[in-house]
């Protein structure tokens, strides 16, 4: 049977990125409190394509990924990319794996337990000269506006906000530790189950800890630099402003920039 | 050229609904303050299909709609459905047209003008025995929690909320009047542009007018019954709770139920 | 601490539906081939609210659901709704739980295994006089256009299509059996991993089994009536037409209509 | 009234990006065939924030944009960013404006007219040393698989695909010309209204012009280099594979890289 993809191409146009997107697959990741967690991954996986080949063999991306899906822990993600390079005969392989990750949380006063869902991702790139790996966690929080509090005789507008931290990883860390760090710098963390005593607590705690979207990313930045040693990281936050239909946003990045920023891998 | 769709079908299974979905098209609608407004419509349009026909002629839905898109005002929507019935040789035609609709608003103290986008829709059904037409407006507002205010020594959690009103229409009304009615029953309306004096005002106004999601739909219901005479309507509200990642929701409907509720037309 | 929600309300407006939406939670469901499957559920859960109460206690929905999330099998869903009625002191409880569900499939010629993700849901309603439970499966397939094949000298346009079947359930059945039934009536089923021999097979099989979106829902209807005994069911299909940017759609329902159709529970 | 945002911040953390997201607004853009087109824009607008300021004045982004929304033509986008810099007292301003854009198209045989919606965007950055402006057009097309055609005795799988071209602009051009160029390199362009004679034509034309996702981006690249003189551009394509639930993807960029790639402005 003819291998059309392997036929030569004479247009002399190398492609930076060829691959598969939105592959849905059950995956298993590490869990600080329960050893492992089974969840649902969504994968984008790419390689470069030299100018002399007409097409890539898309099914090989799937075949390689399937062999790794049962144990996608941080140290293994780049190993999977190495396998992609080998099986696709490519110079560079890269990709991103998005997944919901659940943590059990305890309400601040009653101690009631419930699960909260954090959108996380692993991404990375592998080549002869480059091995970069990133972890991203999106943490939903409350932010209460310092300006609204200051200028108003009573109350202050507040809202759901999402703070996303993306870190370049050189040694293993627990995503849970990063998530708790973000929650500690917001006006309040969120919970799926709150009793009235808890609702009073989070309301007053938020009122006592107002943060602009700018304050949130700066506070998280300072806390990360105090506690972790990532070669590079970014912090962004989006406030779903309760007084507008548009959002407020802030972004900061710190450290030595990687050869490829995650946005180049994942967009 | 063979007309495959018109061939007979012997499975004896009539279809309740056959048609096109997500047709994007420029449309013109009426505007209370500027006579007309050009916007972008997204259309679902259907007819029934008797058991004896193999298929419908999908292109005819498009052809009929195109003739009406330049003047989609309320009184004309059912006329378009009548044309669908005729051209498709169907007993029943129905559909929904969703569109963003902009109103110019003035900040409550400074008077600064800005536009706010409301998601609206027209839907309806036409048959020999049935002509029903519905208008839906989704109004983003602020809601501030009465429980949080009552039990807390300071502050109160509040959030962006969306209140959607769907009304059966027998005589023309302005969507703008319905939108303003909803905003008047929330803790506060929203604005795209607020100065500091306005932010102080909306913060304090929201604190002084706390509403549960249940209060919001009841308040809007009462106001609609005071002001309008719709044969049937529903009010629903979704709070993007600032202390949770899930939403709080309430729904009420009033009046003589139509033969088809809008959910049967639009899902 | 004051219980604001339990305060009386004098507006005399009962609410048909009050509750929580988009609650994300890990769940365990039954699996025909592997006994159980851990996945990620998204829940909407409601009760009615009599006119005399100001508000509902939203946290109780979460508390009840948490006790059942570890074993959400079909026979238990209505039990959970019964618990909601009891804990909320409501006449009616209802809701929907959406979740991705994976099946391992084997490529038609090479036999290569891979996972495919099906969007499924459970929904239901419980009251003194009513216990109705529904299961819905969305099956992605290929459809190839009979008209395009008939009138063209070569080729035929085809596309990704989604066929969603919703059934009222009185006795247990395997979702996998329903999924396989749908795939057998499309131009072709889909696979995550196909080798070239498989690609040849699915291409030719699709060309040899053209179906309009109308044919697909009729074929599935006939097959369901041959094999199952559901008191009521609906079949809908959406073609992501490869020659248009809009979709083609067909819907059919059969049997004795339930007191509440699923669209009234889930919208 | 206190200006909280202008208070000093001593954490010494400058922010690369602060601003507003998802601002919805009516806009007017140029139209090759009808002079101007009114449509609906969605805006993200940012500036940098020096370390010494606590917060930015979010309302100023809106105020500046409002003055320009009535005439957002290509040459004016950077002028708007200049105004943002001035009003926010910032070194750098940047942003992206997304909008649906409609073109009237004529079916290939019958000549029937209909509208097709293209997702477009303007983005750019302005600073003392940098003025870069980008236009992006997303063009839905049909792609038919060369491998499937070659190895199968009859038929070939094909699907809806989206090809997005992003160009750095130094002199005015018509988006319509770029859109038509992309459509000419796909297996077929798409149409909202096709008669049977047209459906035969597009089916056979697609069968006679098979392209991998890799071929599509290379073909568009070659055509752009033949016809335009953009200092930099990228071409990406996503096939909604009709035989899979995941997508196939290819990306290429050409020319002298700008100081900021659009992904850094728009993510």
GROMACS .gro file of N, CA and C in nm, chain A residues 212 215 218, chain D residues 2-13 49-55:
model
   66
  212UNK      N    1  -0.615   4.406   4.436
  212UNK     CA    2  -0.633   4.427   4.293
  212UNK      C    3  -0.580   4.303   4.220
  215UNK      N    4  -0.224   4.320   4.253
  215UNK     CA    5  -0.171   4.275   4.383
  215UNK      C    6  -0.162   4.124   4.388
  218UNK      N    7   0.140   3.997   4.202
  218UNK     CA    8   0.263   4.034   4.273
  218UNK      C    9   0.279   3.953   4.402
  803UNK      N   10  -0.993   5.912   4.749
  803UNK     CA   11  -0.859   5.855   4.741
  803UNK      C   12  -0.838   5.783   4.607
  804UNK      N   13  -0.718   5.799   4.547
  804UNK     CA   14  -0.684   5.727   4.425
  804UNK      C   15  -0.594   5.609   4.464
  805UNK      N   16  -0.658   5.498   4.501
  805UNK     CA   17  -0.583   5.384   4.553
  805UNK      C   18  -0.485   5.330   4.450
  806UNK      N   19  -0.528   5.325   4.325
  806UNK     CA   20  -0.440   5.270   4.221
  806UNK      C   21  -0.308   5.345   4.210
  807UNK      N   22  -0.310   5.475   4.237
  807UNK     CA   23  -0.189   5.554   4.219
  807UNK      C   24  -0.095   5.550   4.339
  808UNK      N   25  -0.135   5.479   4.443
  808UNK     CA   26  -0.047   5.469   4.559
  808UNK      C   27   0.079   5.391   4.523
  809UNK      N   28   0.189   5.420   4.595
  809UNK     CA   29   0.315   5.351   4.563
  809UNK      C   30   0.310   5.203   4.602
  810UNK      N   31   0.390   5.124   4.536
  810UNK     CA   32   0.402   4.981   4.566
  810UNK      C   33   0.550   4.953   4.588
  811UNK      N   34   0.582   4.883   4.696
  811UNK     CA   35   0.723   4.866   4.730
  811UNK      C   36   0.772   4.724   4.708
  812UNK      N   37   0.697   4.646   4.631
  812UNK     CA   38   0.742   4.507   4.612
  812UNK      C   39   0.843   4.495   4.498
  813UNK      N   40   0.863   4.608   4.425
  813UNK     CA   41   0.962   4.611   4.316
  813UNK      C   42   0.938   4.504   4.211
  814UNK      N   43   0.811   4.484   4.174
  814UNK     CA   44   0.777   4.386   4.071
  814UNK      C   45   0.703   4.456   3.957
  850UNK      N   46   0.300   4.794   3.349
  850UNK     CA   47   0.284   4.871   3.472
  850UNK      C   48   0.418   4.873   3.546
  851UNK      N   49   0.479   4.992   3.560
  851UNK     CA   50   0.608   4.999   3.629
  851UNK      C   51   0.594   4.950   3.774
  852UNK      N   52   0.705   4.905   3.831
  852UNK     CA   53   0.701   4.844   3.964
  852UNK      C   54   0.652   4.941   4.071
  853UNK      N   55   0.664   5.070   4.047
  853UNK     CA   56   0.637   5.166   4.155
  853UNK      C   57   0.489   5.201   4.171
  854UNK      N   58   0.404   5.155   4.078
  854UNK     CA   59   0.261   5.184   4.089
  854UNK      C   60   0.185   5.062   4.140
  855UNK      N   61   0.086   5.089   4.229
  855UNK     CA   62   0.008   4.978   4.283
  855UNK      C   63  -0.088   4.919   4.180
  856UNK      N   64  -0.152   5.006   4.103
  856UNK     CA   65  -0.251   4.954   4.008
  856UNK      C   66  -0.264   5.045   3.887
   0.00000   0.00000   0.00000
